[in-house]
Structures are given as structure tokens and as C-alpha cells.
Amino acid sequence: MKKRAVIRLLFLLILFYAMTMIFPLGIALYHSETAMIWSFYLTIAIAAGIAFPVLLATRKIIISFSTRDGFMLVFLAWTAACLVGALPYYISRSIPSFTDAVFESVSGFTTTGTSVISNLETLPLSLIFWRAETQWLGGMGMVVLTVALIPFLGVGGFQLLKAEIPGPDKERITPKITETAKILWIIYISLTALETALFCIAGMDLFDAVVHAFSTMATGGYSSRNEGLASWNSPAIMWIATIFMIIAGFNFTLLFRLIQRKWKDVWNSSEARTYFAIILISAAIGAVSSGSITNSFFYTASVLTTTGLTAGGQAMLTPLARAVLFSLMFIGGCSGSTAGGIKVIRHVVLFKQTGNELKKILYPRGVFTVRLNNKVGRKDVVYGVAGFIFLYFALVGIAALVIASSGLSHTVSFSIALTTLGNIGLDPAVLEPYTVFGSLPGYVKWTLSFIMIAGRLELWTAFVFFSREYWR
């Protein structure tokens, strides 16, 4: 019965993915983009034709979930989303290779932002919008959307959120998980709408404003222009993007606490204090060394939050500023945000545990604990963080070896592995946009596609299937 429940919800999600194509379809109809009209129509028809018979056959299934079921559904749902999302690229022949189409779709949904497309501005507007929409949906998570919209998931919905929400420790905003998911999406949509309005005021047209609001709030990095935000040459636009990237990389639970005016909860957060300290210190170093406050804060936010958005001005970055940005690739945003990477809280835990280990050398009989948010932290969180970081860098090493087998240098291979697993996208301090990924062999692209999904799902959700304990 549980397997049937997983199958039912999986195909319900597939139907959701297809229905989200109504928006780019409307743009295609408005601009008379014939190839894209048929591509979106056909994708919706394929998904509906597959999903409806399964949903009818399983309509009497009672939905209930365990943690094991949640892991399976989330992994399968993300895989299905990426495959369905690839069809408009492939059917329209905008990306003639199915491997490349899947890679682009995975990069979008996982908010990585890498691309195989060499000239964005030759794409139909509806497809540019679809790229941005996949990032926006993936930023908060399609499963979280499902939990928000379907009340009967209230019983097992937390198992889905546990498998999908980034960070070592999950927290409910409200006792009811459906209410938690709805609040997260209300905050996400409201911030996206506000940023869109500000971009329009600053000089963007509505289409570009929506695309870049989707990109920054999802910390994805896709743009509607080849030169990114540099196309507008506007400090105001750069600052708007910077502020909203920082907000998107912040813990959404703490953001809700701010809305509730629970200032003390935010001030007591070890992760929040560290996050803003990293931003201020990194941007200050960049500003002093390169002489540009705007560029420094923009690229600090872009790399730390794993957005990877560019705005020109890379030439102004000194070697010291680039070294700082490279180091930020190892950190990432906050837990419970749309950002990727290792996450600030994990670094805080390891830093505090390192201090405890030093104290134990001096006081062998002493008992020391990791304090988080002015409270004693659980020991199992420390073990979980250590295991996560070991697996993270092991995967970076393995992925770098696979990439290097294609003939790229070890430095470029390592950089690509780091940016894909961390869902960072194109780091302006390391790679030039759109010069590497399209030329990679197919087997490397499939490897990186899996790596991107694994990174977006915090590794454990993707790799739990490879353990004998899971299948027992």
C-alpha cells in the first residue's frame, strides 16, 4: 500500500510539473512562437496521458508516509521533474541533444545555473522564461509546494520536507506541516513580487525583471541576457540583486521570526550571526583590495549564496578578492534557505567542535559540548555534520576525476565539481561563462546531472538508496 501511495504522489507531482508549463505556454502563444507552442502542448499532453491513468487506478489509496518513503518519493520526484522539464528544450530542438536538454533542466531545477547554451539571446522568450521558472520552482522545492497545496499530506508531509529542506536540523514554523509549507511559499512569492517591482522601477522591463527575480530568489543564476546584469550597467539593479540574494541565502524560518518581530530568536542564532559576519568581512576585503564596494558586495552575495549571477566588473577583482570568493564556494548559504553548498551552520558546528577538541588536550577529564543558539547542541548533529562533509568532499574528488578523464586540467575539473555539487553555477572568480559545459562529453554531463541533484537534496537523500540497510 505504501508503494502505491508513493507511485500515486509521484505521478501527481509529474502532473504538477507539466501544469507549471502553462505560464511559458502563454508567453509562447502571445509571441507566436510556433515551435515552443507545440513543445509545451506536447509535454503537457505526454505527462497528463501518463499520469491520469495511474491517478485513477490509485484514487482509493490512503496516503501515509515513513521517513523511508519520504526519501524515495523526493528523489524520484526530483528526477522526474528534471526529465519532464527537459522535454520542451528537446522537442523544440532548441537543444537538439537529449543529454544536453536533461543537463540544462537539472541545472535549472537544482538552482545550479550552469548551462550548455552558448547564446541565450537566440532562444525563444518562452523558453528563457521556462529556464527561470524551473529555478524558481526548484528553489523552494516542488515537494514543498505539493505539501502546501495538498492537505492530506499533513500526516506524512514532514517526512518529505525532512528529505528535501537543506540543513542538518529541520524545524517546523507551525505545528501543522501544511501550514509551514504554505507560510514558506507565501514569504517566497511575496519577496519575488517585491523584487520584480523594484527591478522594474530600476529600469528593467517586466519580462527581464521576473526572470531575474526568479533567478535571485532561487539563488540559481540564470539570466535572460548573455552578459547577465552587466547588460543594464546599473548600480541600483546590482544592489537590488545583492540584497535579495542575501535574503534568499538566509534561513527562511528565521525570516519568518523577523516578520513576527521575534528579534531575540534571530540575534541568538549562531548561524545568522556568522552568515552576516562572513558577508561583511568578505565584502570589506574585496572593497579595500579592488576599490569597488558595489562589485564586492554583489560578488560576495552571488558566490556565498551559490547564485552565480554575473554583472560584469570581474576584471576589477584583485587576486585577493578572487581568493576570498573562491573560499566562499566552500561555505554556502544558511540552512533552510534556497542556497546550496555545505551551509554556514555546518561550519559553525565544526568550528565549535574543533575548539572543544583543543580544550580536551588541556583538560582530558573535561566535558565539553557544542553550544548553538545559546543552547547545548545535540551530539548527533556533530556526527551528522562530520559525515556530511566527508561525503561532500569525497564526491567532489570523484567528480573531478570523472571530469579530468575528458581531458580538462585538474584545476578546472575541481572547480566544475565544486560548483556543480554545491549548486553554485558559474563562479566568476574561476570560470568564464558558457565556455566549458557545452563541450563536455555525454558521460560527464550525466555524472554532473546526478551530482547536481545529490547536492540539491543534501547528499543523504540521494545516496541512501545505495545502502543495504535501506533495502532491508
mmCIF file of N, CA and C in Angstrom, residues 298-408:
data_model
loop_
_atom_site.group_PDB
_atom_site.id
_atom_site.type_symbol
_atom_site.label_atom_id
_atom_site.label_comp_id
_atom_site.label_asym_id
_atom_site.label_seq_id
_atom_site.Cartn_x
_atom_site.Cartn_y
_atom_site.Cartn_z
ATOM 1 N N PHE A 298 28.224 42.588 -4.358
ATOM 2 C CA PHE A 298 27.473 41.782 -5.321
ATOM 3 C C PHE A 298 28.073 40.396 -5.473
ATOM 4 N N TYR A 299 29.393 40.316 -5.727
ATOM 5 C CA TYR A 299 30.006 39.013 -5.966
ATOM 6 C C TYR A 299 30.151 38.192 -4.688
ATOM 7 N N THR A 300 30.281 38.866 -3.553
ATOM 8 C CA THR A 300 30.267 38.134 -2.280
ATOM 9 C C THR A 300 28.920 37.444 -2.095
ATOM 10 N N ALA A 301 27.830 38.183 -2.324
ATOM 11 C CA ALA A 301 26.492 37.604 -2.194
ATOM 12 C C ALA A 301 26.261 36.529 -3.245
ATOM 13 N N SER A 302 26.710 36.780 -4.469
ATOM 14 C CA SER A 302 26.477 35.840 -5.565
ATOM 15 C C SER A 302 27.147 34.492 -5.323
ATOM 16 N N VAL A 303 28.392 34.518 -4.806
ATOM 17 C CA VAL A 303 29.125 33.265 -4.601
ATOM 18 C C VAL A 303 28.725 32.596 -3.290
ATOM 19 N N LEU A 304 28.616 33.363 -2.198
ATOM 20 C CA LEU A 304 28.268 32.767 -0.905
ATOM 21 C C LEU A 304 26.901 32.111 -0.941
ATOM 22 N N THR A 305 25.927 32.758 -1.575
ATOM 23 C CA THR A 305 24.572 32.198 -1.639
ATOM 24 C C THR A 305 24.419 31.191 -2.765
ATOM 25 N N THR A 306 25.504 30.910 -3.479
ATOM 26 C CA THR A 306 25.563 29.940 -4.577
ATOM 27 C C THR A 306 24.662 30.335 -5.741
ATOM 28 N N THR A 307 24.445 31.647 -5.930
ATOM 29 C CA THR A 307 23.634 32.110 -7.053
ATOM 30 C C THR A 307 24.429 32.050 -8.346
ATOM 31 N N GLY A 308 25.661 32.556 -8.328
ATOM 32 C CA GLY A 308 26.496 32.504 -9.525
ATOM 33 C C GLY A 308 26.115 33.525 -10.577
ATOM 34 N N LEU A 309 25.302 34.513 -10.221
ATOM 35 C CA LEU A 309 24.895 35.548 -11.175
ATOM 36 C C LEU A 309 26.050 36.497 -11.433
ATOM 37 N N THR A 310 26.194 36.961 -12.676
ATOM 38 C CA THR A 310 27.279 37.871 -13.028
ATOM 39 C C THR A 310 26.728 39.242 -13.381
ATOM 40 N N ALA A 311 27.588 40.260 -13.235
ATOM 41 C CA ALA A 311 27.173 41.637 -13.549
ATOM 42 C C ALA A 311 28.322 42.422 -14.154
ATOM 43 N N GLY A 312 29.297 41.742 -14.748
ATOM 44 C CA GLY A 312 30.466 42.422 -15.276
ATOM 45 C C GLY A 312 31.389 42.838 -14.141
ATOM 46 N N GLY A 313 32.426 43.530 -14.472
ATOM 47 C CA GLY A 313 33.327 44.042 -13.450
ATOM 48 C C GLY A 313 34.264 43.008 -12.865
ATOM 49 N N GLN A 314 34.298 41.786 -13.462
ATOM 50 C CA GLN A 314 35.197 40.763 -12.925
ATOM 51 C C GLN A 314 36.660 41.199 -13.011
ATOM 52 N N ALA A 315 36.967 42.012 -14.034
ATOM 53 C CA ALA A 315 38.348 42.454 -14.215
ATOM 54 C C ALA A 315 38.819 43.335 -13.059
ATOM 55 N N MET A 316 37.874 43.945 -12.351
ATOM 56 C CA MET A 316 38.226 44.811 -11.226
ATOM 57 C C MET A 316 38.606 44.010 -9.988
ATOM 58 N N LEU A 317 38.262 42.719 -9.981
ATOM 59 C CA LEU A 317 38.536 41.904 -8.810
ATOM 60 C C LEU A 317 40.026 41.557 -8.756
ATOM 61 N N THR A 318 40.669 41.910 -7.658
ATOM 62 C CA THR A 318 42.086 41.624 -7.480
ATOM 63 C C THR A 318 42.286 40.144 -7.147
ATOM 64 N N PRO A 319 43.530 39.639 -7.229
ATOM 65 C CA PRO A 319 43.780 38.244 -6.835
ATOM 66 C C PRO A 319 43.306 37.939 -5.415
ATOM 67 N N LEU A 320 43.457 38.898 -4.502
ATOM 68 C CA LEU A 320 42.987 38.685 -3.132
ATOM 69 C C LEU A 320 41.471 38.549 -3.095
ATOM 70 N N ALA A 321 40.769 39.419 -3.830
ATOM 71 C CA ALA A 321 39.310 39.349 -3.863
ATOM 72 C C ALA A 321 38.833 38.030 -4.469
ATOM 73 N N ARG A 322 39.523 37.577 -5.530
ATOM 74 C CA ARG A 322 39.160 36.305 -6.151
ATOM 75 C C ARG A 322 39.415 35.134 -5.205
ATOM 76 N N ALA A 323 40.480 35.225 -4.424
ATOM 77 C CA ALA A 323 40.779 34.160 -3.455
ATOM 78 C C ALA A 323 39.698 34.101 -2.376
ATOM 79 N N VAL A 324 39.222 35.265 -1.956
ATOM 80 C CA VAL A 324 38.136 35.300 -0.969
ATOM 81 C C VAL A 324 36.873 34.668 -1.551
ATOM 82 N N LEU A 325 36.552 35.023 -2.798
ATOM 83 C CA LEU A 325 35.364 34.455 -3.438
ATOM 84 C C LEU A 325 35.491 32.941 -3.586
ATOM 85 N N PHE A 326 36.683 32.484 -3.955
ATOM 86 C CA PHE A 326 36.892 31.040 -4.093
ATOM 87 C C PHE A 326 36.663 30.330 -2.761
ATOM 88 N N SER A 327 37.116 30.934 -1.669
ATOM 89 C CA SER A 327 36.927 30.322 -0.350
ATOM 90 C C SER A 327 35.447 30.269 0.030
ATOM 91 N N LEU A 328 34.671 31.252 -0.454
ATOM 92 C CA LEU A 328 33.232 31.263 -0.141
ATOM 93 C C LEU A 328 32.502 30.093 -0.792
ATOM 94 N N MET A 329 33.085 29.538 -1.872
ATOM 95 C CA MET A 329 32.473 28.384 -2.531
ATOM 96 C C MET A 329 32.423 27.173 -1.601
ATOM 97 N N PHE A 330 33.267 27.156 -0.588
ATOM 98 C CA PHE A 330 33.304 26.039 0.354
ATOM 99 C C PHE A 330 32.313 26.231 1.509
ATOM 100 N N ILE A 331 31.615 27.351 1.522
ATOM 101 C CA ILE A 331 30.735 27.643 2.658
ATOM 102 C C ILE A 331 29.267 27.474 2.286
ATOM 103 N N GLY A 332 28.751 28.316 1.387
ATOM 104 C CA GLY A 332 27.330 28.249 1.028
ATOM 105 C C GLY A 332 26.478 29.123 1.932
ATOM 106 N N GLY A 333 25.168 29.084 1.717
ATOM 107 C CA GLY A 333 24.242 29.908 2.486
ATOM 108 C C GLY A 333 23.816 29.245 3.783
ATOM 109 N N CYS A 334 22.698 29.728 4.311
ATOM 110 C CA CYS A 334 22.173 29.196 5.572
ATOM 111 C C CYS A 334 21.328 27.946 5.324
ATOM 112 N N SER A 335 21.162 27.150 6.371
ATOM 113 C CA SER A 335 20.233 26.023 6.288
ATOM 114 C C SER A 335 18.825 26.582 6.186
ATOM 115 N N GLY A 336 17.928 25.832 5.546
ATOM 116 C CA GLY A 336 16.553 26.299 5.412
ATOM 117 C C GLY A 336 16.409 27.473 4.470
ATOM 118 N N SER A 337 17.376 27.646 3.549
ATOM 119 C CA SER A 337 17.307 28.704 2.543
ATOM 120 C C SER A 337 17.263 28.056 1.163
ATOM 121 N N THR A 338 17.236 28.886 0.115
ATOM 122 C CA THR A 338 17.281 28.325 -1.237
ATOM 123 C C THR A 338 18.713 28.120 -1.710
ATOM 124 N N ALA A 339 19.692 28.505 -0.886
ATOM 125 C CA ALA A 339 21.100 28.398 -1.273
ATOM 126 C C ALA A 339 21.600 26.959 -1.183
ATOM 127 N N GLY A 340 22.679 26.694 -1.904
ATOM 128 C CA GLY A 340 23.314 25.374 -1.859
ATOM 129 C C GLY A 340 24.569 25.408 -1.005
ATOM 130 N N GLY A 341 25.509 24.516 -1.312
ATOM 131 C CA GLY A 341 26.767 24.477 -0.586
ATOM 132 C C GLY A 341 26.688 23.681 0.706
ATOM 133 N N ILE A 342 27.768 23.719 1.455
ATOM 134 C CA ILE A 342 27.855 22.955 2.698
ATOM 135 C C ILE A 342 26.931 23.516 3.771
ATOM 136 N N LYS A 343 26.715 24.809 3.778
ATOM 137 C CA LYS A 343 25.872 25.578 4.706
ATOM 138 C C LYS A 343 26.689 26.116 5.873
ATOM 139 N N VAL A 344 26.360 27.341 6.244
ATOM 140 C CA VAL A 344 27.066 28.053 7.308
ATOM 141 C C VAL A 344 26.997 27.294 8.625
ATOM 142 N N ILE A 345 25.834 26.735 8.958
ATOM 143 C CA ILE A 345 25.656 26.095 10.264
ATOM 144 C C ILE A 345 26.601 24.918 10.442
ATOM 145 N N ARG A 346 26.904 24.204 9.372
ATOM 146 C CA ARG A 346 27.819 23.066 9.483
ATOM 147 C C ARG A 346 29.234 23.547 9.802
ATOM 148 N N HIS A 347 29.623 24.658 9.220
ATOM 149 C CA HIS A 347 30.936 25.220 9.543
ATOM 150 C C HIS A 347 30.977 25.706 10.985
ATOM 151 N N VAL A 348 29.873 26.269 11.452
ATOM 152 C CA VAL A 348 29.807 26.721 12.847
ATOM 153 C C VAL A 348 29.976 25.536 13.790
ATOM 154 N N VAL A 349 29.277 24.439 13.494
ATOM 155 C CA VAL A 349 29.362 23.236 14.331
ATOM 156 C C VAL A 349 30.787 22.700 14.370
ATOM 157 N N LEU A 350 31.422 22.584 13.203
ATOM 158 C CA LEU A 350 32.782 22.046 13.162
ATOM 159 C C LEU A 350 33.777 22.985 13.845
ATOM 160 N N PHE A 351 33.585 24.281 13.692
ATOM 161 C CA PHE A 351 34.469 25.243 14.343
ATOM 162 C C PHE A 351 34.385 25.107 15.865
ATOM 163 N N LYS A 352 33.163 25.007 16.371
ATOM 164 C CA LYS A 352 32.983 24.876 17.822
ATOM 165 C C LYS A 352 33.520 23.537 18.323
ATOM 166 N N GLN A 353 33.332 22.472 17.539
ATOM 167 C CA GLN A 353 33.831 21.168 17.936
ATOM 168 C C GLN A 353 35.365 21.143 17.915
ATOM 169 N N THR A 354 35.968 21.859 16.968
ATOM 170 C CA THR A 354 37.432 21.971 16.937
ATOM 171 C C THR A 354 37.943 22.635 18.208
ATOM 172 N N GLY A 355 37.240 23.679 18.647
ATOM 173 C CA GLY A 355 37.602 24.332 19.902
ATOM 174 C C GLY A 355 37.502 23.379 21.080
ATOM 175 N N ASN A 356 36.464 22.542 21.082
ATOM 176 C CA ASN A 356 36.304 21.561 22.161
ATOM 177 C C ASN A 356 37.440 20.543 22.168
ATOM 178 N N GLU A 357 37.869 20.135 20.975
ATOM 179 C CA GLU A 357 38.965 19.160 20.895
ATOM 180 C C GLU A 357 40.265 19.753 21.441
ATOM 181 N N LEU A 358 40.498 21.034 21.184
ATOM 182 C CA LEU A 358 41.683 21.700 21.727
ATOM 183 C C LEU A 358 41.605 21.776 23.252
ATOM 184 N N LYS A 359 40.409 22.040 23.775
ATOM 185 C CA LYS A 359 40.233 22.103 25.224
ATOM 186 C C LYS A 359 40.483 20.743 25.866
ATOM 187 N N LYS A 360 40.098 19.674 25.170
ATOM 188 C CA LYS A 360 40.280 18.329 25.724
ATOM 189 C C LYS A 360 41.750 17.973 25.871
ATOM 190 N N ILE A 361 42.571 18.548 25.012
ATOM 191 C CA ILE A 361 44.014 18.303 25.139
ATOM 192 C C ILE A 361 44.536 18.888 26.451
ATOM 193 N N LEU A 362 44.000 20.074 26.787
ATOM 194 C CA LEU A 362 44.436 20.731 28.026
ATOM 195 C C LEU A 362 43.748 20.162 29.257
ATOM 196 N N TYR A 363 42.485 19.754 29.082
ATOM 197 C CA TYR A 363 41.712 19.238 30.214
ATOM 198 C C TYR A 363 41.116 17.882 29.825
ATOM 199 N N PRO A 364 41.918 16.818 29.898
ATOM 200 C CA PRO A 364 41.480 15.497 29.418
ATOM 201 C C PRO A 364 40.204 14.989 30.073
ATOM 202 N N ARG A 365 39.939 15.376 31.331
ATOM 203 C CA ARG A 365 38.749 14.880 32.016
ATOM 204 C C ARG A 365 37.552 15.819 31.876
ATOM 205 N N GLY A 366 37.728 16.892 31.155
ATOM 206 C CA GLY A 366 36.650 17.860 30.996
ATOM 207 C C GLY A 366 35.562 17.342 30.052
ATOM 208 N N VAL A 367 34.369 17.846 30.239
ATOM 209 C CA VAL A 367 33.237 17.511 29.358
ATOM 210 C C VAL A 367 32.824 18.793 28.643
ATOM 211 N N PHE A 368 32.924 18.787 27.337
ATOM 212 C CA PHE A 368 32.635 19.992 26.557
ATOM 213 C C PHE A 368 31.559 19.689 25.520
ATOM 214 N N THR A 369 30.665 20.613 25.333
ATOM 215 C CA THR A 369 29.573 20.433 24.373
ATOM 216 C C THR A 369 29.553 21.600 23.393
ATOM 217 N N VAL A 370 28.980 21.350 22.244
ATOM 218 C CA VAL A 370 28.807 22.397 21.235
ATOM 219 C C VAL A 370 27.536 23.175 21.561
ATOM 220 N N ARG A 371 27.690 24.486 21.731
ATOM 221 C CA ARG A 371 26.540 25.340 22.022
ATOM 222 C C ARG A 371 26.101 26.060 20.750
ATOM 223 N N LEU A 372 24.838 25.884 20.413
ATOM 224 C CA LEU A 372 24.246 26.548 19.257
ATOM 225 C C LEU A 372 23.044 27.363 19.715
ATOM 226 N N ASN A 373 22.947 28.586 19.245
ATOM 227 C CA ASN A 373 21.821 29.462 19.602
ATOM 228 C C ASN A 373 21.710 29.634 21.114
ATOM 229 N N ASN A 374 22.869 29.705 21.763
ATOM 230 C CA ASN A 374 22.934 29.864 23.221
ATOM 231 C C ASN A 374 22.331 28.681 23.970
ATOM 232 N N LYS A 375 22.284 27.526 23.329
ATOM 233 C CA LYS A 375 21.781 26.301 23.949
ATOM 234 C C LYS A 375 22.768 25.173 23.683
ATOM 235 N N VAL A 376 22.712 24.157 24.526
ATOM 236 C CA VAL A 376 23.575 22.987 24.323
ATOM 237 C C VAL A 376 23.080 22.208 23.121
ATOM 238 N N GLY A 377 23.957 21.993 22.139
ATOM 239 C CA GLY A 377 23.570 21.269 20.941
ATOM 240 C C GLY A 377 23.628 19.767 21.131
ATOM 241 N N ARG A 378 22.912 19.049 20.265
ATOM 242 C CA ARG A 378 22.902 17.595 20.343
ATOM 243 C C ARG A 378 24.191 17.028 19.745
ATOM 244 N N LYS A 379 24.688 15.965 20.372
ATOM 245 C CA LYS A 379 25.926 15.339 19.906
ATOM 246 C C LYS A 379 25.754 14.716 18.520
ATOM 247 N N ASP A 380 24.556 14.206 18.227
ATOM 248 C CA ASP A 380 24.347 13.544 16.946
ATOM 249 C C ASP A 380 24.437 14.529 15.782
ATOM 250 N N VAL A 381 24.196 15.829 16.038
ATOM 251 C CA VAL A 381 24.337 16.824 14.988
ATOM 252 C C VAL A 381 25.799 16.941 14.569
ATOM 253 N N VAL A 382 26.703 16.876 15.535
ATOM 254 C CA VAL A 382 28.138 16.931 15.241
ATOM 255 C C VAL A 382 28.545 15.752 14.373
ATOM 256 N N TYR A 383 28.082 14.555 14.740
ATOM 257 C CA TYR A 383 28.407 13.361 13.946
ATOM 258 C C TYR A 383 27.830 13.480 12.532
ATOM 259 N N GLY A 384 26.603 13.976 12.431
ATOM 260 C CA GLY A 384 25.966 14.128 11.125
ATOM 261 C C GLY A 384 26.714 15.106 10.237
ATOM 262 N N VAL A 385 27.157 16.202 10.831
ATOM 263 C CA VAL A 385 27.915 17.207 10.073
ATOM 264 C C VAL A 385 29.241 16.641 9.588
ATOM 265 N N ALA A 386 29.938 15.923 10.447
ATOM 266 C CA ALA A 386 31.220 15.322 10.067
ATOM 267 C C ALA A 386 31.044 14.330 8.919
ATOM 268 N N GLY A 387 30.006 13.501 9.009
ATOM 269 C CA GLY A 387 29.739 12.539 7.942
ATOM 270 C C GLY A 387 29.377 13.224 6.638
ATOM 271 N N PHE A 388 28.581 14.287 6.722
ATOM 272 C CA PHE A 388 28.166 15.024 5.526
ATOM 273 C C PHE A 388 29.372 15.631 4.819
ATOM 274 N N ILE A 389 30.233 16.286 5.571
ATOM 275 C CA ILE A 389 31.375 16.971 4.952
ATOM 276 C C ILE A 389 32.358 15.969 4.349
ATOM 277 N N PHE A 390 32.547 14.820 5.002
ATOM 278 C CA PHE A 390 33.403 13.789 4.409
ATOM 279 C C PHE A 390 32.825 13.332 3.072
ATOM 280 N N LEU A 391 31.517 13.025 3.042
ATOM 281 C CA LEU A 391 30.879 12.580 1.801
ATOM 282 C C LEU A 391 30.935 13.679 0.742
ATOM 283 N N TYR A 392 30.766 14.915 1.162
ATOM 284 C CA TYR A 392 30.767 16.055 0.237
ATOM 285 C C TYR A 392 32.096 16.137 -0.521
ATOM 286 N N PHE A 393 33.198 16.128 0.226
ATOM 287 C CA PHE A 393 34.492 16.273 -0.441
ATOM 288 C C PHE A 393 34.929 14.992 -1.147
ATOM 289 N N ALA A 394 34.452 13.850 -0.677
ATOM 290 C CA ALA A 394 34.710 12.611 -1.414
ATOM 291 C C ALA A 394 34.056 12.672 -2.786
ATOM 292 N N LEU A 395 32.829 13.200 -2.842
ATOM 293 C CA LEU A 395 32.125 13.330 -4.122
ATOM 294 C C LEU A 395 32.789 14.361 -5.022
ATOM 295 N N VAL A 396 33.269 15.452 -4.432
ATOM 296 C CA VAL A 396 33.995 16.450 -5.224
ATOM 297 C C VAL A 396 35.210 15.797 -5.874
ATOM 298 N N GLY A 397 35.935 14.988 -5.121
ATOM 299 C CA GLY A 397 37.108 14.310 -5.654
ATOM 300 C C GLY A 397 36.759 13.333 -6.761
ATOM 301 N N ILE A 398 35.716 12.531 -6.544
ATOM 302 C CA ILE A 398 35.303 11.543 -7.553
ATOM 303 C C ILE A 398 34.832 12.242 -8.824
ATOM 304 N N ALA A 399 34.004 13.278 -8.651
ATOM 305 C CA ALA A 399 33.501 14.022 -9.812
ATOM 306 C C ALA A 399 34.644 14.682 -10.572
ATOM 307 N N ALA A 400 35.627 15.220 -9.847
ATOM 308 C CA ALA A 400 36.778 15.862 -10.501
ATOM 309 C C ALA A 400 37.555 14.855 -11.336
ATOM 310 N N LEU A 401 37.689 13.618 -10.842
ATOM 311 C CA LEU A 401 38.386 12.583 -11.606
ATOM 312 C C LEU A 401 37.635 12.238 -12.891
ATOM 313 N N VAL A 402 36.303 12.139 -12.787
ATOM 314 C CA VAL A 402 35.488 11.845 -13.975
ATOM 315 C C VAL A 402 35.631 12.964 -15.000
ATOM 316 N N ILE A 403 35.587 14.212 -14.533
ATOM 317 C CA ILE A 403 35.713 15.360 -15.440
ATOM 318 C C ILE A 403 37.093 15.404 -16.069
ATOM 319 N N ALA A 404 38.128 15.147 -15.257
ATOM 320 C CA ALA A 404 39.504 15.187 -15.760
ATOM 321 C C ALA A 404 39.748 14.115 -16.827
ATOM 322 N N SER A 405 38.985 13.027 -16.767
ATOM 323 C CA SER A 405 39.146 11.967 -17.773
ATOM 324 C C SER A 405 38.767 12.438 -19.169
ATOM 325 N N SER A 406 38.048 13.581 -19.246
ATOM 326 C CA SER A 406 37.660 14.128 -20.551
ATOM 327 C C SER A 406 38.758 14.998 -21.151
ATOM 328 N N GLY A 407 39.839 15.224 -20.389
ATOM 329 C CA GLY A 407 40.955 15.987 -20.916
ATOM 330 C C GLY A 407 41.133 17.367 -20.318
ATOM 331 N N LEU A 408 40.229 17.795 -19.437
ATOM 332 C CA LEU A 408 40.357 19.106 -18.799
ATOM 333 C C LEU A 408 41.424 19.056 -17.712
#
